[in-house]
PDB file of C-alpha atoms in Angstrom:
ATOM      1  CA  MET A   1     -22.937  18.068  15.184  1.00 35.00           C
ATOM      2  CA  ASN A   2     -20.996  14.717  14.752  1.00 40.00           C
ATOM      3  CA  SER A   3     -18.366  12.990  16.970  1.00 43.00           C
ATOM      4  CA  TYR A   4     -15.704  12.919  14.144  1.00 43.00           C
ATOM      5  CA  PRO A   5     -12.458  14.894  14.604  1.00 49.00           C
ATOM      6  CA  LEU A   6     -12.231  17.973  12.195  1.00 55.00           C
ATOM      7  CA  PRO A   7      -9.633  17.193   9.771  1.00 57.00           C
ATOM      8  CA  GLN A   8      -8.365  20.677   9.054  1.00 68.00           C
ATOM      9  CA  ALA A   9      -5.741  20.754  11.867  1.00 79.00           C
ATOM     10  CA  ASP A  10      -4.324  17.578  12.980  1.00 88.00           C
ATOM     11  CA  LEU A  11      -4.460  15.716   9.747  1.00 92.00           C
ATOM     12  CA  GLU A  12      -3.203  18.482   7.702  1.00 93.00           C
ATOM     13  CA  ARG A  13      -0.109  18.537   9.915  1.00 92.00           C
ATOM     14  CA  ARG A  14       0.335  14.560   9.402  1.00 93.00           C
ATOM     15  CA  LEU A  15       0.174  15.494   5.636  1.00 94.00           C
ATOM     16  CA  GLY A  16       2.428  18.248   5.713  1.00 93.00           C
ATOM     17  CA  TYR A  17      -0.241  20.240   3.589  1.00 94.00           C
ATOM     18  CA  ALA A  18      -2.542  22.909   4.515  1.00 93.00           C
ATOM     19  CA  PHE A  19      -5.815  23.122   2.394  1.00 94.00           C
ATOM     20  CA  ARG A  20      -6.938  26.384   0.971  1.00 93.00           C
ATOM     21  CA  ASP A  21     -10.496  24.946   0.643  1.00 92.00           C
ATOM     22  CA  GLY A  22     -11.018  22.364   3.597  1.00 90.00           C
ATOM     23  CA  LEU A  23     -14.130  21.077   1.818  1.00 92.00           C
ATOM     24  CA  PHE A  24     -11.985  19.096  -0.472  1.00 95.00           C
ATOM     25  CA  LEU A  25     -10.349  17.307   2.344  1.00 94.00           C
ATOM     26  CA  LEU A  26     -13.629  16.906   4.230  1.00 93.00           C
ATOM     27  CA  THR A  27     -15.323  15.281   1.213  1.00 95.00           C
ATOM     28  CA  ALA A  28     -12.255  12.975   0.715  1.00 96.00           C
ATOM     29  CA  LEU A  29     -12.833  11.616   4.445  1.00 94.00           C
ATOM     30  CA  THR A  30     -16.497  10.950   3.838  1.00 94.00           C
ATOM     31  CA  HIS A  31     -17.363   7.368   3.268  1.00 94.00           C
ATOM     32  CA  PRO A  32     -20.667   6.855   1.122  1.00 93.00           C
ATOM     33  CA  SER A  33     -22.273   5.348   4.045  1.00 91.00           C
ATOM     34  CA  TYR A  34     -22.092   8.426   6.034  1.00 89.00           C
ATOM     35  CA  ALA A  35     -22.883  10.693   3.010  1.00 88.00           C
ATOM     36  CA  GLY A  36     -26.170   8.775   2.507  1.00 84.00           C
ATOM     37  CA  ASP A  37     -27.167   9.367   6.180  1.00 85.00           C
ATOM     38  CA  HIS A  38     -26.295  13.016   6.080  1.00 87.00           C
ATOM     39  CA  HIS A  39     -26.935  14.074   2.417  1.00 89.00           C
ATOM     40  CA  VAL A  40     -23.304  15.314   1.745  1.00 91.00           C
ATOM     41  CA  ALA A  41     -20.776  14.344  -0.999  1.00 91.00           C
ATOM     42  CA  HIS A  42     -18.580  11.405  -0.446  1.00 93.00           C
ATOM     43  CA  TYR A  43     -15.067  10.435  -1.691  1.00 95.00           C
ATOM     44  CA  GLN A  44     -15.604   8.247  -4.630  1.00 96.00           C
ATOM     45  CA  ARG A  45     -15.123  10.869  -7.357  1.00 97.00           C
ATOM     46  CA  LEU A  46     -11.859  12.158  -5.622  1.00 98.00           C
ATOM     47  CA  GLU A  47     -10.723   8.552  -5.352  1.00 97.00           C
ATOM     48  CA  PHE A  48     -10.983   8.284  -9.049  1.00 98.00           C
ATOM     49  CA  LEU A  49      -8.945  11.232  -9.761  1.00 98.00           C
ATOM     50  CA  GLY A  50      -6.343  10.425  -6.884  1.00 98.00           C
ATOM     51  CA  ASP A  51      -5.812   6.968  -8.462  1.00 98.00           C
ATOM     52  CA  ALA A  52      -4.568   8.655 -11.507  1.00 98.00           C
ATOM     53  CA  VAL A  53      -2.614  11.084  -9.587  1.00 98.00           C
ATOM     54  CA  LEU A  54      -0.730   8.331  -7.733  1.00 98.00           C
ATOM     55  CA  GLU A  55       0.007   6.298 -10.614  1.00 98.00           C
ATOM     56  CA  LEU A  56       1.398   9.146 -12.564  1.00 98.00           C
ATOM     57  CA  THR A  57       3.540  10.198  -9.482  1.00 98.00           C
ATOM     58  CA  ILE A  58       5.029   6.782  -9.029  1.00 96.00           C
ATOM     59  CA  SER A  59       5.740   6.351 -12.599  1.00 96.00           C
ATOM     60  CA  ARG A  60       7.599   9.519 -12.696  1.00 96.00           C
ATOM     61  CA  ILE A  61       9.445   8.719  -9.614  1.00 94.00           C
ATOM     62  CA  LEU A  62      10.470   5.246 -11.086  1.00 92.00           C
ATOM     63  CA  TYR A  63      11.468   6.477 -14.575  1.00 92.00           C
ATOM     64  CA  THR A  64      13.768   9.248 -12.851  1.00 92.00           C
ATOM     65  CA  ARG A  65      15.496   7.138 -10.154  1.00 89.00           C
ATOM     66  CA  PHE A  66      15.939   3.885 -12.034  1.00 86.00           C
ATOM     67  CA  PRO A  67      17.075   4.886 -15.785  1.00 85.00           C
ATOM     68  CA  SER A  68      18.548   1.735 -16.334  1.00 82.00           C
ATOM     69  CA  TRP A  69      15.297  -0.515 -15.701  1.00 81.00           C
ATOM     70  CA  PRO A  70      13.411  -1.672 -18.642  1.00 83.00           C
ATOM     71  CA  GLU A  71       9.728  -1.072 -19.066  1.00 89.00           C
ATOM     72  CA  GLY A  72       8.620  -4.573 -17.828  1.00 83.00           C
ATOM     73  CA  ARG A  73      10.489  -4.051 -14.239  1.00 80.00           C
ATOM     74  CA  LEU A  74       9.029  -0.357 -14.114  1.00 86.00           C
ATOM     75  CA  THR A  75       5.408  -1.665 -14.624  1.00 88.00           C
ATOM     76  CA  ARG A  76       5.792  -4.410 -12.235  1.00 83.00           C
ATOM     77  CA  THR A  77       7.125  -2.320  -9.499  1.00 85.00           C
ATOM     78  CA  ARG A  78       4.673   0.315  -9.960  1.00 90.00           C
ATOM     79  CA  ALA A  79       1.933  -2.306  -9.722  1.00 89.00           C
ATOM     80  CA  GLU A  80       3.343  -3.161  -6.289  1.00 86.00           C
ATOM     81  CA  LEU A  81       3.468   0.320  -5.235  1.00 91.00           C
ATOM     82  CA  VAL A  82      -0.096   1.267  -6.004  1.00 94.00           C
ATOM     83  CA  ARG A  83      -1.788  -1.721  -5.126  1.00 91.00           C
ATOM     84  CA  GLU A  84      -4.485  -1.782  -2.269  1.00 92.00           C
ATOM     85  CA  GLU A  85      -2.206  -3.421   0.285  1.00 89.00           C
ATOM     86  CA  THR A  86       0.562  -0.933  -0.201  1.00 91.00           C
ATOM     87  CA  VAL A  87      -1.663   2.240  -0.313  1.00 95.00           C
ATOM     88  CA  SER A  88      -3.621   1.251   2.890  1.00 94.00           C
ATOM     89  CA  ASP A  89      -0.199   0.534   4.685  1.00 92.00           C
ATOM     90  CA  VAL A  90       0.775   4.066   3.762  1.00 94.00           C
ATOM     91  CA  ALA A  91      -2.369   5.447   5.070  1.00 95.00           C
ATOM     92  CA  ARG A  92      -1.856   3.539   8.361  1.00 94.00           C
ATOM     93  CA  THR A  93       1.377   5.482   8.759  1.00 92.00           C
ATOM     94  CA  ILE A  94      -0.621   8.833   8.967  1.00 93.00           C
ATOM     95  CA  ASP A  95      -3.401   7.048  11.234  1.00 92.00           C
ATOM     96  CA  LEU A  96      -5.948   8.161   8.353  1.00 94.00           C
ATOM     97  CA  GLY A  97      -8.457   5.705   9.516  1.00 92.00           C
ATOM     98  CA  ALA A  98      -8.989   7.958  12.719  1.00 91.00           C
ATOM     99  CA  TYR A  99     -10.508  10.717  10.521  1.00 93.00           C
ATOM    100  CA  ILE A 100     -12.775   8.824   8.139  1.00 93.00           C
ATOM    101  CA  ARG A 101     -16.759   9.869   8.512  1.00 92.00           C
ATOM    102  CA  LEU A 102     -18.467   6.637   8.695  1.00 90.00           C
ATOM    103  CA  SER A 103     -21.975   5.496   9.409  1.00 89.00           C
ATOM    104  CA  PRO A 104     -22.460   3.861  12.777  1.00 90.00           C
ATOM    105  CA  GLY A 105     -23.145   0.483  10.979  1.00 89.00           C
ATOM    106  CA  GLU A 106     -19.807   0.842   8.928  1.00 86.00           C
ATOM    107  CA  GLU A 107     -17.982   1.825  11.978  1.00 84.00           C
ATOM    108  CA  HIS A 108     -19.070  -1.191  14.211  1.00 86.00           C
ATOM    109  CA  SER A 109     -18.216  -3.453  11.354  1.00 87.00           C
ATOM    110  CA  GLY A 110     -14.491  -2.364  11.443  1.00 86.00           C
ATOM    111  CA  GLY A 111     -14.609   0.022   8.411  1.00 85.00           C
ATOM    112  CA  ARG A 112     -12.225   2.290   9.943  1.00 89.00           C
ATOM    113  CA  SER A 113      -9.211   0.060   9.716  1.00 89.00           C
ATOM    114  CA  ARG A 114     -10.435  -1.990   6.432  1.00 91.00           C
ATOM    115  CA  SER A 115      -7.752  -1.897   3.821  1.00 92.00           C
ATOM    116  CA  SER A 116     -10.030  -1.459   0.858  1.00 93.00           C
ATOM    117  CA  ILE A 117     -11.598   1.673   2.799  1.00 95.00           C
ATOM    118  CA  LEU A 118      -8.171   2.933   3.710  1.00 96.00           C
ATOM    119  CA  CYS A 119      -6.803   2.708   0.210  1.00 96.00           C
ATOM    120  CA  ASP A 120      -9.967   4.491  -1.287  1.00 96.00           C
ATOM    121  CA  VAL A 121      -9.685   7.376   1.355  1.00 97.00           C
ATOM    122  CA  MET A 122      -5.856   7.726   0.769  1.00 98.00           C
ATOM    123  CA  GLU A 123      -6.460   8.058  -2.738  1.00 98.00           C
ATOM    124  CA  ALA A 124      -9.392  10.702  -2.410  1.00 98.00           C
ATOM    125  CA  VAL A 125      -6.982  12.717  -0.152  1.00 98.00           C
ATOM    126  CA  LEU A 126      -4.364  12.659  -3.065  1.00 98.00           C
ATOM    127  CA  GLY A 127      -7.159  13.755  -5.347  1.00 98.00           C
ATOM    128  CA  ALA A 128      -8.141  16.609  -2.987  1.00 97.00           C
ATOM    129  CA  ILE A 129      -4.667  17.834  -2.826  1.00 98.00           C
ATOM    130  CA  TYR A 130      -4.350  17.749  -6.432  1.00 98.00           C
ATOM    131  CA  LEU A 131      -7.511  19.936  -6.830  1.00 98.00           C
ATOM    132  CA  ASP A 132      -6.564  22.202  -4.141  1.00 97.00           C
ATOM    133  CA  GLY A 133      -2.776  22.690  -4.808  1.00 97.00           C
ATOM    134  CA  GLY A 134      -1.948  21.272  -8.178  1.00 97.00           C
ATOM    135  CA  PHE A 135       0.206  18.164  -9.358  1.00 97.00           C
ATOM    136  CA  GLU A 136       3.343  19.365  -7.679  1.00 97.00           C
ATOM    137  CA  ALA A 137       1.714  19.387  -4.183  1.00 97.00           C
ATOM    138  CA  ALA A 138       0.200  15.964  -4.628  1.00 98.00           C
ATOM    139  CA  PHE A 139       3.613  14.801  -5.914  1.00 97.00           C
ATOM    140  CA  GLN A 140       5.538  16.163  -2.874  1.00 97.00           C
ATOM    141  CA  LEU A 141       3.177  14.418  -0.400  1.00 97.00           C
ATOM    142  CA  ILE A 142       3.346  11.036  -2.303  1.00 97.00           C
ATOM    143  CA  SER A 143       7.100  11.259  -2.492  1.00 96.00           C
ATOM    144  CA  SER A 144       7.246  11.859   0.995  1.00 95.00           C
ATOM    145  CA  LEU A 145       4.754   9.213   2.250  1.00 95.00           C
ATOM    146  CA  TRP A 146       6.215   6.535  -0.212  1.00 94.00           C
ATOM    147  CA  GLU A 147       9.974   7.459   0.517  1.00 89.00           C
ATOM    148  CA  SER A 148      10.527   4.499   2.548  1.00 83.00           C
ATOM    149  CA  LEU A 149       9.704   2.309  -0.282  1.00 82.00           C
ATOM    150  CA  PHE A 150      12.460   3.816  -2.301  1.00 76.00           C
ATOM    151  CA  ARG A 151      15.363   3.819   0.084  1.00 63.00           C
ATOM    152  CA  LYS A 152      18.520   2.323  -1.556  1.00 45.00           C
ATOM    153  CA  ASP A 153      19.035   0.179   1.633  1.00 36.00           C
ATOM    154  CA  MET A 154      15.701  -1.669   0.716  1.00 43.00           C
ATOM    155  CA  GLU A 155      16.638  -2.605  -2.760  1.00 48.00           C
ATOM    156  CA  ILE A 156      13.370  -1.885  -4.332  1.00 48.00           C
ATOM    157  CA  GLU A 157      13.684  -4.783  -6.592  1.00 52.00           C
ATOM    158  CA  THR A 158      12.755  -6.892  -3.542  1.00 48.00           C
ATOM    159  CA  LEU A 159       9.201  -5.605  -3.757  1.00 54.00           C
ATOM    160  CA  ASP A 160       8.534  -8.126  -6.601  1.00 72.00           C
ATOM    161  CA  SER A 161      10.245 -10.977  -4.938  1.00 84.00           C
ATOM    162  CA  LYS A 162       7.207 -13.165  -5.468  1.00 87.00           C
ATOM    163  CA  THR A 163       7.354 -12.729  -9.165  1.00 85.00           C
ATOM    164  CA  ARG A 164      11.130 -13.360  -9.313  1.00 85.00           C
ATOM    165  CA  LEU A 165      10.759 -16.539  -7.242  1.00 90.00           C
ATOM    166  CA  GLN A 166       7.885 -17.934  -9.242  1.00 89.00           C
ATOM    167  CA  GLU A 167       9.904 -17.232 -12.332  1.00 88.00           C
ATOM    168  CA  ILE A 168      12.932 -19.351 -11.050  1.00 90.00           C
ATOM    169  CA  LEU A 169      10.670 -22.204  -9.825  1.00 91.00           C
ATOM    170  CA  GLN A 170       8.853 -22.398 -13.101  1.00 89.00           C
ATOM    171  CA  ARG A 171      12.048 -23.251 -14.916  1.00 88.00           C
ATOM    172  CA  THR A 172      11.946 -26.648 -13.250  1.00 89.00           C
ATOM    173  CA  GLY A 173       8.131 -27.038 -13.316  1.00 90.00           C
ATOM    174  CA  ARG A 174       7.692 -26.243  -9.654  1.00 92.00           C
ATOM    175  CA  VAL A 175       4.983 -23.471  -8.110  1.00 92.00           C
ATOM    176  CA  PRO A 176       5.484 -21.607  -4.820  1.00 94.00           C
ATOM    177  CA  GLU A 177       2.668 -21.913  -2.229  1.00 95.00           C
ATOM    178  CA  TYR A 178       1.968 -19.388   0.437  1.00 95.00           C
ATOM    179  CA  GLU A 179       0.690 -20.390   3.759  1.00 95.00           C
ATOM    180  CA  LEU A 180      -0.518 -18.040   6.704  1.00 95.00           C
ATOM    181  CA  LEU A 181       1.202 -19.124   9.845  1.00 95.00           C
ATOM    182  CA  ALA A 182      -0.179 -16.533  12.364  1.00 94.00           C
ATOM    183  CA  GLU A 183      -2.197 -13.369  12.596  1.00 91.00           C
ATOM    184  CA  GLU A 184      -1.487 -11.298  15.602  1.00 89.00           C
ATOM    185  CA  GLY A 185      -2.119  -7.774  16.888  1.00 83.00           C
ATOM    186  CA  PRO A 186      -5.142  -5.398  17.006  1.00 80.00           C
ATOM    187  CA  ALA A 187      -7.172  -4.880  13.853  1.00 73.00           C
ATOM    188  CA  HIS A 188      -5.445  -1.238  13.270  1.00 71.00           C
ATOM    189  CA  CYS A 189      -2.014  -2.618  13.511  1.00 76.00           C
ATOM    190  CA  PRO A 190      -2.044  -6.337  12.518  1.00 84.00           C
ATOM    191  CA  SER A 191       1.040  -8.546  12.105  1.00 89.00           C
ATOM    192  CA  PHE A 192       1.101 -11.527   9.589  1.00 92.00           C
ATOM    193  CA  SER A 193       3.271 -14.408   9.363  1.00 94.00           C
ATOM    194  CA  PHE A 194       3.741 -16.518   6.105  1.00 96.00           C
ATOM    195  CA  ARG A 195       5.959 -19.346   4.801  1.00 96.00           C
ATOM    196  CA  VAL A 196       6.549 -20.107   1.206  1.00 96.00           C
ATOM    197  CA  CYS A 197       6.689 -23.934   0.372  1.00 95.00           C
ATOM    198  CA  VAL A 198       7.178 -25.944  -2.979  1.00 92.00           C
ATOM    199  CA  ASN A 199       6.325 -29.557  -3.028  1.00 89.00           C
ATOM    200  CA  GLY A 200       6.107 -29.922   0.621  1.00 88.00           C
ATOM    201  CA  THR A 201       9.533 -28.133   1.357  1.00 92.00           C
ATOM    202  CA  GLU A 202       9.677 -24.810   3.164  1.00 94.00           C
ATOM    203  CA  LEU A 203      11.703 -22.457   1.319  1.00 93.00           C
ATOM    204  CA  GLY A 204      11.355 -19.179   3.592  1.00 94.00           C
ATOM    205  CA  ARG A 205       9.397 -17.107   6.025  1.00 95.00           C
ATOM    206  CA  GLY A 206       8.200 -13.648   6.167  1.00 92.00           C
ATOM    207  CA  LYS A 207       6.282 -11.210   8.628  1.00 91.00           C
ATOM    208  CA  SER A 208       4.677  -7.880   8.069  1.00 88.00           C
ATOM    209  CA  GLY A 209       1.615  -5.646   8.741  1.00 84.00           C
ATOM    210  CA  SER A 210      -0.028  -6.837   5.540  1.00 84.00           C
ATOM    211  CA  LYS A 211      -0.537 -10.252   4.133  1.00 87.00           C
ATOM    212  CA  GLN A 212       0.916  -9.221   0.783  1.00 83.00           C
ATOM    213  CA  ARG A 213       4.133  -7.845   2.168  1.00 83.00           C
ATOM    214  CA  ALA A 214       4.569 -10.756   4.492  1.00 89.00           C
ATOM    215  CA  GLN A 215       4.428 -13.023   1.304  1.00 91.00           C
ATOM    216  CA  GLN A 216       6.775 -10.670  -0.285  1.00 88.00           C
ATOM    217  CA  GLU A 217       9.263 -11.186   2.590  1.00 89.00           C
ATOM    218  CA  ALA A 218       8.710 -14.895   2.726  1.00 93.00           C
ATOM    219  CA  ALA A 219       9.592 -14.861  -1.162  1.00 92.00           C
ATOM    220  CA  ARG A 220      12.725 -12.657  -0.518  1.00 87.00           C
ATOM    221  CA  ASP A 221      13.793 -15.127   2.246  1.00 89.00           C
ATOM    222  CA  ALA A 222      13.325 -17.954  -0.040  1.00 91.00           C
ATOM    223  CA  LEU A 223      15.528 -16.164  -2.873  1.00 88.00           C
ATOM    224  CA  ALA A 224      18.118 -15.697  -0.444  1.00 84.00           C
ATOM    225  CA  HIS A 225      18.404 -19.164   0.703  1.00 83.00           C
ATOM    226  CA  LEU A 226      18.090 -20.638  -2.861  1.00 82.00           C
ATOM    227  CA  GLU A 227      21.308 -18.448  -3.882  1.00 72.00           C
ATOM    228  CA  LEU A 228      23.066 -19.504  -0.631  1.00 66.00           C
ATOM    229  CA  ASN A 229      22.263 -23.195  -1.418  1.00 61.00           C
ATOM    230  CA  ASN A 230      22.661 -22.955  -5.259  1.00 58.00           C
ATOM    231  CA  GLY A 231      19.226 -23.359  -5.944  1.00 50.00           C
ATOM    232  CA  GLU A 232      18.528 -26.423  -3.678  1.00 51.00           C
ATOM    233  CA  ASP A 233      15.504 -26.555  -1.347  1.00 52.00           C
ATOM    234  CA  HIS A 234      16.220 -26.734   2.465  1.00 50.00           C
ATOM    235  CA  ALA A 235      13.626 -27.455   5.202  1.00 52.00           C
ATOM    236  CA  PRO A 236      10.510 -29.817   4.722  1.00 52.00           C
ATOM    237  CA  CYS A 237       7.198 -28.298   5.659  1.00 60.00           C
ATOM    238  CA  ASP A 238       5.187 -29.867   8.519  1.00 59.00           C
TER     239      ASP A 238
END
């Protein structure tokens, strides 16, 4: 008997989905390190399937919600929404790390809060739901978990602020540079602060629970300042 929490009750409540075959979920939560020690199946095949389900679902949502967007913008936004940092952030909102079955070594090395593992397991859970309940069940869960990223008041185009900032600066031969200012908080709930500079001048700052999103926020801040100042830089970097 192991010390890991059984997933079929609490995690199912967090997911809003009850499995007909609980083995799908248990396998999705099993890291290869644990599987090797206990000779059971691990999540990698389900991760492969879930990755495809996630990409198709996000594609469908973007295609439906933003009928005026060209293919390039749809592609860039989808890439942002399915990248490791985004998926692991979503996993943290349901405390998915608490349910992963890990070997003692992986546990002690911080595997439970590692973004790469959280992303893999989140995708495996999506694959498990797809097999257990079909595409629409997986679609509904993804729509719910990713909903905050689609809210109109967030103006989803800001998700790709780094690309837009780079395109604007490249017109004048400039390249943005992102600098980590601070990393705070516990491993399971970190906070990162970044600033973006160009040619020694600070353009903007951002703070978030992931490095990528903090950089996106810094780029968003820079875009706002550039628009306010008609494209002129403002504060020198120290």
